[in-house]
Amino acid sequence: MPVTAVKIRVLGALIALLLSPLARALDSPPPLNLDQRHFTVSGLSSGAAMAVQLGVAHSSRVRGIGIVSGPPYLCAQGFVTKATNDCLTLGRTWLRELFGPMFGLSLFSSGERDIEVQDLIADTKKLAQRDRIDPVANMGGQRIWEYRGSEDRVVGAKASAAQHAFFLHFNGLIVRGEPRATPHTLPTNDPAQGACDVSDEDFVSGCDFDAAGFMLRSLYKKPRARADDGAGQWYALRQADYVPVTPGMADPDAAMRMLGLAESAHVFVPERCRDEKCGIHVALHGCQQGMTDEAFQAFTEGGGYIRWAGPLRLVLLFPRVDAIQPLERGNWDSVGNPMGCWDWWGYTTPTDLYGYATRDAPQIRTLMNMVDKLGKPE
């Protein structure tokens, strides 16, 4: 390749880096005209699990849930061992690398297990009866888009089937994305996002399939919408400002870290939403995707969402969670959250078995605070 061409490519890459929202300090969003009464949410992997939890806990406000490779509501039942044994298909060797030698014991199995959906349904109804989540009747008519790639070796087919059966019981309007040979990743139709296989370590891949586009059009019942060029402006929210008050912890930054949250969430405002009334979509990354700026950028900018924000009149909220190393929070926490996952087994509510999946869950409260205050004058 000629030297001049090389220089042009290097210059282009440098300009792209400098223009990236992660390469500069971002302002808070300006006042916006948003419909905050109702919104939609989606996620990948643990982000999908949190999207389901948010959608069930606040079903009176969440009109649609997009699920890419995620386990069903309450699947973990408050135990990390059940999360890994029953809801995922991971092997003991991989778990031992993450959490330490004790996860190599025989009680940690590999492969898939049947998920008792009727137990999940019964526990969900009990939480509603105790007013810990919104009434389950609100889930009737809730739009659900669910996808799992046939080559996914993290979330198995049984978890996907349980997800479908759970929402079907509550009369959700379910659309299942056509199965394709994709691994545990957010599939896009952008070849620049890397190979569609397990070698793509940021879990956003070029798979000739725009999952975000199919999902958003389904949730908003606009199948004929067409993507644009993604023109708009990036902003940031300081997540510590939205963490619920924690007894005995006056420092919001310390409270934020106890919950595993990163410093900032990002917000994308398409050009038309600066003047027009728009909706809100919350997009939640998967495990590891919030641990580095590069992986978070791949999800926020490369995951396919922003090209649909303008056509569907959506402001996009991208919250971010980081890792908690074992013992970081104290000797009582030997597991932590070393993969930077959203809480779908109870690491933020260790004394409340199902607390992580209710309206009072600290991560869910933080997300709702951001939705409620997004675009309002400070």
GROMACS .gro file of C-alpha atoms in nm:
model
  378
    1MET     CA    1   0.000   0.000   0.000
    2PRO     CA    2   0.143   0.345  -0.090
    3VAL     CA    3   0.274   0.554   0.198
    4THR     CA    4   0.022   0.830   0.124
    5ALA     CA    5  -0.269   0.585   0.156
    6VAL     CA    6  -0.133   0.458   0.486
    7LYS     CA    7  -0.107   0.814   0.620
    8ILE     CA    8  -0.466   0.886   0.513
    9ARG     CA    9  -0.594   0.573   0.691
   10VAL     CA   10  -0.401   0.655   1.008
   11LEU     CA   11  -0.528   1.014   1.000
   12GLY     CA   12  -0.883   0.890   0.949
   13ALA     CA   13  -0.856   0.653   1.245
   14LEU     CA   14  -0.716   0.932   1.463
   15ILE     CA   15  -1.000   1.169   1.368
   16ALA     CA   16  -1.257   0.897   1.442
   17LEU     CA   17  -1.101   0.842   1.784
   18LEU     CA   18  -1.101   1.212   1.866
   19LEU     CA   19  -1.466   1.245   1.761
   20SER     CA   20  -1.571   0.948   1.973
   21PRO     CA   21  -1.780   1.044   2.279
   22LEU     CA   22  -1.544   0.837   2.492
   23ALA     CA   23  -1.246   1.052   2.388
   24ARG     CA   24  -1.382   1.374   2.533
   25ALA     CA   25  -1.579   1.502   2.829
   26LEU     CA   26  -1.951   1.504   2.755
   27ASP     CA   27  -2.204   1.758   2.874
   28SER     CA   28  -2.530   1.672   3.046
   29PRO     CA   29  -2.829   1.648   2.813
   30PRO     CA   30  -3.017   1.974   2.748
   31PRO     CA   31  -3.386   2.009   2.833
   32LEU     CA   32  -3.583   1.773   2.606
   33ASN     CA   33  -3.948   1.707   2.535
   34LEU     CA   34  -3.972   1.339   2.630
   35ASP     CA   35  -4.253   1.098   2.704
   36GLN     CA   36  -4.128   0.963   3.037
   37ARG     CA   37  -4.452   0.794   3.139
   38HIS     CA   38  -4.378   0.494   2.920
   39PHE     CA   39  -4.056   0.364   2.766
   40THR     CA   40  -3.891   0.051   2.629
   41VAL     CA   41  -3.578  -0.136   2.733
   42SER     CA   42  -3.346  -0.394   2.581
   43GLY     CA   43  -3.021  -0.567   2.657
   44LEU     CA   44  -2.767  -0.834   2.575
   45SER     CA   45  -2.686  -1.121   2.812
   46SER     CA   46  -2.689  -0.983   3.170
   47GLY     CA   47  -2.824  -0.662   3.018
   48ALA     CA   48  -3.113  -0.867   2.878
   49ALA     CA   49  -3.170  -1.017   3.223
   50MET     CA   50  -3.181  -0.667   3.373
   51ALA     CA   51  -3.410  -0.549   3.093
   52VAL     CA   52  -3.652  -0.828   3.183
   53GLN     CA   53  -3.629  -0.740   3.554
   54LEU     CA   54  -3.694  -0.373   3.482
   55GLY     CA   55  -3.980  -0.459   3.250
   56VAL     CA   56  -4.150  -0.691   3.499
   57ALA     CA   57  -4.091  -0.477   3.809
   58HIS     CA   58  -4.221  -0.164   3.630
   59SER     CA   59  -4.464  -0.323   3.386
   60SER     CA   60  -4.703  -0.029   3.423
   61ARG     CA   61  -4.445   0.191   3.247
   62VAL     CA   62  -4.234  -0.042   3.033
   63ARG     CA   63  -4.423  -0.099   2.708
   64GLY     CA   64  -4.168  -0.326   2.543
   65ILE     CA   65  -3.866  -0.546   2.621
   66GLY     CA   66  -3.594  -0.650   2.376
   67ILE     CA   67  -3.403  -0.961   2.482
   68VAL     CA   68  -3.085  -1.082   2.314
   69SER     CA   69  -2.948  -1.399   2.475
   70GLY     CA   70  -3.086  -1.349   2.825
   71PRO     CA   71  -3.224  -1.575   3.100
   72PRO     CA   72  -3.585  -1.547   3.225
   73TYR     CA   73  -3.710  -1.347   3.522
   74LEU     CA   74  -3.596  -1.481   3.864
   75CYS     CA   75  -3.402  -1.763   3.696
   76ALA     CA   76  -3.115  -1.732   3.945
   77GLN     CA   77  -3.351  -1.729   4.245
   78GLY     CA   78  -3.100  -1.512   4.433
   79PHE     CA   79  -2.804  -1.753   4.403
   80VAL     CA   80  -2.499  -1.718   4.179
   81THR     CA   81  -2.465  -2.098   4.184
   82LYS     CA   82  -2.814  -2.141   4.041
   83ALA     CA   83  -2.745  -1.868   3.786
   84THR     CA   84  -2.444  -2.054   3.653
   85ASN     CA   85  -2.579  -2.408   3.694
   86ASP     CA   86  -2.935  -2.371   3.570
   87CYS     CA   87  -2.956  -2.055   3.359
   88LEU     CA   88  -2.628  -2.072   3.168
   89THR     CA   89  -2.439  -2.346   2.985
   90LEU     CA   90  -2.090  -2.255   3.107
   91GLY     CA   91  -1.841  -2.516   3.222
   92ARG     CA   92  -1.661  -2.546   3.556
   93THR     CA   93  -1.321  -2.457   3.409
   94TRP     CA   94  -1.443  -2.118   3.289
   95LEU     CA   95  -1.613  -2.048   3.622
   96ARG     CA   96  -1.301  -2.140   3.816
   97GLU     CA   97  -1.104  -1.888   3.613
   98LEU     CA   98  -1.356  -1.617   3.703
   99PHE     CA   99  -1.440  -1.681   4.065
  100GLY     CA  100  -1.165  -1.903   4.208
  101PRO     CA  101  -1.095  -2.269   4.296
  102MET     CA  102  -1.422  -2.335   4.480
  103PHE     CA  103  -1.610  -2.309   4.150
  104GLY     CA  104  -1.429  -2.618   4.028
  105LEU     CA  105  -1.615  -2.837   4.277
  106SER     CA  106  -1.851  -3.104   4.148
  107LEU     CA  107  -2.160  -2.912   4.261
  108PHE     CA  108  -2.100  -2.673   3.970
  109SER     CA  109  -2.217  -2.847   3.657
  110SER     CA  110  -2.175  -2.790   3.285
  111GLY     CA  111  -2.443  -2.800   3.020
  112GLU     CA  112  -2.812  -2.714   3.031
  113ARG     CA  113  -3.075  -2.795   3.289
  114ASP     CA  114  -3.450  -2.769   3.269
  115ILE     CA  115  -3.585  -2.443   3.410
  116GLU     CA  116  -3.901  -2.476   3.617
  117VAL     CA  117  -4.103  -2.200   3.456
  118GLN     CA  118  -4.409  -2.261   3.673
  119ASP     CA  119  -4.197  -2.188   3.982
  120LEU     CA  120  -4.081  -1.860   3.828
  121ILE     CA  121  -4.440  -1.768   3.746
  122ALA     CA  122  -4.557  -1.849   4.100
  123ASP     CA  123  -4.275  -1.645   4.257
  124THR     CA  124  -4.353  -1.353   4.024
  125LYS     CA  125  -4.716  -1.354   4.133
  126LYS     CA  126  -4.612  -1.359   4.499
  127LEU     CA  127  -4.389  -1.056   4.449
  128ALA     CA  128  -4.681  -0.872   4.286
  129GLN     CA  129  -4.914  -0.969   4.571
  130ARG     CA  130  -4.661  -0.823   4.814
  131ASP     CA  131  -4.642  -0.505   4.605
  132ARG     CA  132  -4.274  -0.553   4.533
  133ILE     CA  133  -4.336  -0.538   4.160
  134ASP     CA  134  -4.618  -0.387   3.954
  135PRO     CA  135  -4.938  -0.593   3.908
  136VAL     CA  136  -4.879  -0.880   3.666
  137ALA     CA  137  -5.188  -0.780   3.467
  138ASN     CA  138  -4.978  -0.499   3.319
  139MET     CA  139  -4.766  -0.759   3.140
  140GLY     CA  140  -5.061  -0.849   2.922
  141GLY     CA  141  -5.002  -0.674   2.590
  142GLN     CA  142  -4.641  -0.590   2.674
  143ARG     CA  143  -4.439  -0.624   2.352
  144ILE     CA  144  -4.151  -0.872   2.378
  145TRP     CA  145  -3.882  -0.933   2.116
  146GLU     CA  146  -3.653  -1.224   2.200
  147TYR     CA  147  -3.353  -1.364   2.014
  148ARG     CA  148  -3.093  -1.631   2.077
  149GLY     CA  149  -2.836  -1.741   1.820
  150SER     CA  150  -2.811  -2.113   1.752
  151GLU     CA  151  -2.435  -2.103   1.821
  152ASP     CA  152  -2.475  -1.936   2.162
  153ARG     CA  153  -2.271  -2.136   2.416
  154VAL     CA  154  -2.354  -1.916   2.716
  155VAL     CA  155  -2.733  -1.887   2.726
  156GLY     CA  156  -2.888  -2.213   2.612
  157ALA     CA  157  -3.201  -2.305   2.419
  158LYS     CA  158  -3.381  -2.409   2.737
  159ALA     CA  159  -3.337  -2.062   2.888
  160SER     CA  160  -3.474  -1.910   2.568
  161ALA     CA  161  -3.773  -2.146   2.575
  162ALA     CA  162  -3.836  -2.061   2.940
  163GLN     CA  163  -3.826  -1.691   2.855
  164HIS     CA  164  -4.093  -1.744   2.591
  165ALA     CA  165  -4.313  -1.958   2.818
  166PHE     CA  166  -4.290  -1.705   3.103
  167PHE     CA  167  -4.413  -1.408   2.900
  168LEU     CA  168  -4.667  -1.619   2.714
  169HIS     CA  169  -4.826  -1.710   3.047
  170PHE     CA  170  -4.875  -1.341   3.126
  171ASN     CA  171  -5.017  -1.271   2.777
  172GLY     CA  172  -4.719  -1.078   2.648
  173LEU     CA  173  -4.707  -1.009   2.273
  174ILE     CA  174  -4.400  -1.213   2.186
  175VAL     CA  175  -4.196  -1.201   1.868
  176ARG     CA  176  -3.903  -1.439   1.845
  177GLY     CA  177  -3.621  -1.334   1.615
  178GLU     CA  178  -3.551  -1.588   1.344
  179PRO     CA  179  -3.270  -1.816   1.473
  180ARG     CA  180  -2.938  -1.762   1.302
  181ALA     CA  181  -2.596  -1.919   1.348
  182THR     CA  182  -2.464  -1.643   1.577
  183PRO     CA  183  -2.267  -1.686   1.901
  184HIS     CA  184  -2.320  -1.506   2.233
  185THR     CA  185  -2.301  -1.156   2.089
  186LEU     CA  186  -2.506  -0.859   1.971
  187PRO     CA  187  -2.538  -0.931   1.597
  188THR     CA  188  -2.515  -0.636   1.358
  189ASN     CA  189  -2.504  -0.597   0.980
  190ASP     CA  190  -2.181  -0.398   1.005
  191PRO     CA  191  -1.872  -0.599   0.896
  192ALA     CA  192  -1.651  -0.346   1.079
  193GLN     CA  193  -1.776  -0.489   1.409
  194GLY     CA  194  -1.565  -0.799   1.372
  195ALA     CA  195  -1.607  -1.165   1.296
  196CYS     CA  196  -1.934  -1.337   1.381
  197ASP     CA  197  -1.770  -1.591   1.610
  198VAL     CA  198  -1.635  -1.629   1.963
  199SER     CA  199  -1.310  -1.452   1.870
  200ASP     CA  200  -1.490  -1.116   1.876
  201GLU     CA  201  -1.416  -1.021   2.237
  202ASP     CA  202  -1.633  -0.708   2.262
  203PHE     CA  203  -1.949  -0.914   2.194
  204VAL     CA  204  -2.068  -0.687   1.911
  205SER     CA  205  -2.023  -0.866   1.582
  206GLY     CA  206  -2.075  -0.831   1.208
  207CYS     CA  207  -2.323  -1.114   1.148
  208ASP     CA  208  -2.523  -0.979   0.851
  209PHE     CA  209  -2.816  -0.933   1.092
  210ASP     CA  210  -2.927  -0.603   1.245
  211ALA     CA  211  -3.068  -0.731   1.575
  212ALA     CA  212  -3.117  -0.382   1.720
  213GLY     CA  213  -3.307  -0.273   1.410
  214PHE     CA  214  -3.539  -0.573   1.403
  215MET     CA  215  -3.599  -0.543   1.776
  216LEU     CA  216  -3.673  -0.169   1.787
  217ARG     CA  217  -3.905  -0.182   1.487
  218SER     CA  218  -4.093  -0.468   1.650
  219LEU     CA  219  -4.125  -0.295   1.987
  220TYR     CA  220  -4.256   0.022   1.823
  221LYS     CA  221  -4.471  -0.155   1.561
  222LYS     CA  222  -4.297   0.021   1.273
  223PRO     CA  223  -4.172  -0.259   1.048
  224ARG     CA  224  -4.130  -0.028   0.747
  225ALA     CA  225  -3.904   0.224   0.920
  226ARG     CA  226  -3.566   0.275   0.757
  227ALA     CA  227  -3.238   0.344   0.934
  228ASP     CA  228  -3.064   0.679   0.890
  229ASP     CA  229  -2.698   0.779   0.919
  230GLY     CA  230  -2.709   0.807   1.299
  231ALA     CA  231  -2.669   1.185   1.311
  232GLY     CA  232  -2.711   1.327   1.660
  233GLN     CA  233  -2.534   1.437   1.975
  234TRP     CA  234  -2.383   1.242   2.264
  235TYR     CA  235  -2.423   1.342   2.629
  236ALA     CA  236  -2.340   1.189   2.967
  237LEU     CA  237  -2.511   1.137   3.300
  238ARG     CA  238  -2.307   1.109   3.620
  239GLN     CA  239  -2.453   0.787   3.758
  240ALA     CA  240  -2.371   0.868   4.121
  241ASP     CA  241  -2.630   1.146   4.100
  242TYR     CA  242  -2.903   0.888   4.043
  243VAL     CA  243  -2.810   0.620   4.295
  244PRO     CA  244  -3.076   0.583   4.566
  245VAL     CA  245  -2.990   0.701   4.915
  246THR     CA  246  -2.802   0.424   5.094
  247PRO     CA  247  -2.832   0.406   5.476
  248GLY     CA  248  -2.497   0.466   5.643
  249MET     CA  249  -2.331   0.578   5.319
  250ALA     CA  250  -2.334   0.954   5.265
  251ASP     CA  251  -2.090   0.952   4.973
  252PRO     CA  252  -2.287   0.886   4.651
  253ASP     CA  253  -1.968   0.785   4.468
  254ALA     CA  254  -1.901   0.516   4.727
  255ALA     CA  255  -2.262   0.399   4.699
  256MET     CA  256  -2.226   0.387   4.322
  257ARG     CA  257  -1.922   0.163   4.349
  258MET     CA  258  -2.095  -0.067   4.599
  259LEU     CA  259  -2.356  -0.124   4.328
  260GLY     CA  260  -2.090  -0.187   4.064
  261LEU     CA  261  -2.192   0.113   3.855
  262ALA     CA  262  -1.942   0.296   3.638
  263GLU     CA  263  -1.896   0.673   3.652
  264SER     CA  264  -2.110   0.772   3.354
  265ALA     CA  265  -2.403   0.662   3.144
  266HIS     CA  266  -2.418   0.787   2.787
  267VAL     CA  267  -2.717   0.944   2.615
  268PHE     CA  268  -2.770   0.973   2.240
  269VAL     CA  269  -3.008   1.243   2.116
  270PRO     CA  270  -3.090   1.229   1.742
  271GLU     CA  271  -3.120   1.565   1.572
  272ARG     CA  272  -3.498   1.560   1.546
  273CYS     CA  273  -3.540   1.500   1.920
  274ARG     CA  274  -3.390   1.839   2.002
  275ASP     CA  275  -3.713   1.996   1.878
  276GLU     CA  276  -3.974   1.719   1.861
  277LYS     CA  277  -4.133   1.509   2.135
  278CYS     CA  278  -3.958   1.173   2.157
  279GLY     CA  279  -3.967   0.851   2.351
  280ILE     CA  280  -3.696   0.685   2.559
  281HIS     CA  281  -3.525   0.352   2.500
  282VAL     CA  282  -3.287   0.212   2.762
  283ALA     CA  283  -3.014  -0.014   2.616
  284LEU     CA  284  -2.819  -0.232   2.860
  285HIS     CA  285  -2.484  -0.384   2.768
  286GLY     CA  286  -2.377  -0.735   2.859
  287CYS     CA  287  -2.109  -0.871   3.090
  288GLN     CA  288  -1.759  -0.728   3.027
  289GLN     CA  289  -1.890  -0.464   2.785
  290GLY     CA  290  -1.878  -0.189   3.046
  291MET     CA  291  -1.533  -0.278   3.179
  292THR     CA  292  -1.337  -0.097   2.906
  293ASP     CA  293  -1.411   0.216   2.705
  294GLU     CA  294  -1.347   0.025   2.384
  295ALA     CA  295  -1.606  -0.245   2.457
  296PHE     CA  296  -1.861   0.010   2.581
  297GLN     CA  297  -1.808   0.213   2.266
  298ALA     CA  298  -1.860  -0.096   2.051
  299PHE     CA  299  -2.199  -0.149   2.218
  300THR     CA  300  -2.317   0.213   2.221
  301GLU     CA  301  -2.188   0.327   1.883
  302GLY     CA  302  -2.149   0.001   1.692
  303GLY     CA  303  -2.442  -0.204   1.821
  304GLY     CA  304  -2.683  -0.063   1.563
  305TYR     CA  305  -2.906   0.137   1.797
  306ILE     CA  306  -2.820   0.493   1.694
  307ARG     CA  307  -2.922   0.447   1.330
  308TRP     CA  308  -3.280   0.381   1.445
  309ALA     CA  309  -3.304   0.659   1.705
  310GLY     CA  310  -3.402   0.929   1.454
  311PRO     CA  311  -3.648   0.726   1.244
  312LEU     CA  312  -3.826   0.600   1.556
  313ARG     CA  313  -3.796   0.931   1.748
  314LEU     CA  314  -3.605   0.785   2.041
  315VAL     CA  315  -3.354   0.925   2.287
  316LEU     CA  316  -3.122   0.638   2.380
  317LEU     CA  317  -2.998   0.589   2.735
  318PHE     CA  318  -2.692   0.364   2.775
  319PRO     CA  319  -2.623   0.300   3.146
  320ARG     CA  320  -2.294   0.135   3.240
  321VAL     CA  321  -2.188  -0.116   3.501
  322ASP     CA  322  -1.831  -0.212   3.595
  323ALA     CA  323  -1.663  -0.503   3.770
  324ILE     CA  324  -1.650  -0.565   4.144
  325GLN     CA  325  -1.354  -0.781   4.236
  326PRO     CA  326  -1.395  -1.054   4.501
  327LEU     CA  327  -1.349  -0.908   4.854
  328GLU     CA  328  -1.342  -0.551   4.713
  329ARG     CA  329  -1.651  -0.462   4.916
  330GLY     CA  330  -1.539  -0.653   5.225
  331ASN     CA  331  -1.462  -1.001   5.354
  332TRP     CA  332  -1.832  -1.089   5.332
  333ASP     CA  333  -1.822  -1.074   4.951
  334SER     CA  334  -1.599  -1.354   4.823
  335VAL     CA  335  -1.759  -1.356   4.476
  336GLY     CA  336  -1.821  -0.993   4.378
  337ASN     CA  337  -1.897  -0.928   4.013
  338PRO     CA  338  -1.564  -0.973   3.835
  339MET     CA  339  -1.718  -0.987   3.486
  340GLY     CA  340  -1.901  -0.654   3.514
  341CYS     CA  341  -2.251  -0.801   3.476
  342TRP     CA  342  -2.580  -0.636   3.563
  343ASP     CA  343  -2.722  -0.782   3.882
  344TRP     CA  344  -2.944  -1.077   3.794
  345TRP     CA  345  -2.853  -1.300   4.090
  346GLY     CA  346  -2.838  -1.069   4.393
  347TYR     CA  347  -2.491  -0.923   4.442
  348THR     CA  348  -2.645  -0.583   4.526
  349THR     CA  349  -2.906  -0.725   4.767
  350PRO     CA  350  -2.727  -1.004   4.957
  351THR     CA  351  -2.977  -1.006   5.247
  352ASP     CA  352  -3.290  -0.999   5.028
  353LEU     CA  353  -3.336  -1.313   4.820
  354TYR     CA  354  -3.539  -1.164   4.535
  355GLY     CA  355  -3.461  -0.800   4.606
  356TYR     CA  356  -3.241  -0.760   4.299
  357ALA     CA  357  -3.544  -0.807   4.070
  358THR     CA  358  -3.798  -0.577   4.241
  359ARG     CA  359  -3.885  -0.208   4.224
  360ASP     CA  360  -3.661  -0.152   4.530
  361ALA     CA  361  -3.355  -0.309   4.370
  362PRO     CA  362  -3.081  -0.043   4.384
  363GLN     CA  363  -2.972  -0.085   4.023
  364ILE     CA  364  -3.334  -0.075   3.904
  365ARG     CA  365  -3.400   0.235   4.115
  366THR     CA  366  -3.093   0.401   3.963
  367LEU     CA  367  -3.214   0.323   3.611
  368MET     CA  368  -3.561   0.459   3.686
  369ASN     CA  369  -3.414   0.776   3.837
  370MET     CA  370  -3.221   0.834   3.516
  371VAL     CA  371  -3.530   0.778   3.301
  372ASP     CA  372  -3.741   1.010   3.518
  373LYS     CA  373  -3.489   1.294   3.515
  374LEU     CA  374  -3.357   1.260   3.161
  375GLY     CA  375  -3.390   1.584   2.967
  376LYS     CA  376  -3.539   1.781   3.255
  377PRO     CA  377  -3.386   2.114   3.357
  378GLU     CA  378  -3.133   2.080   3.638
   0.00000   0.00000   0.00000
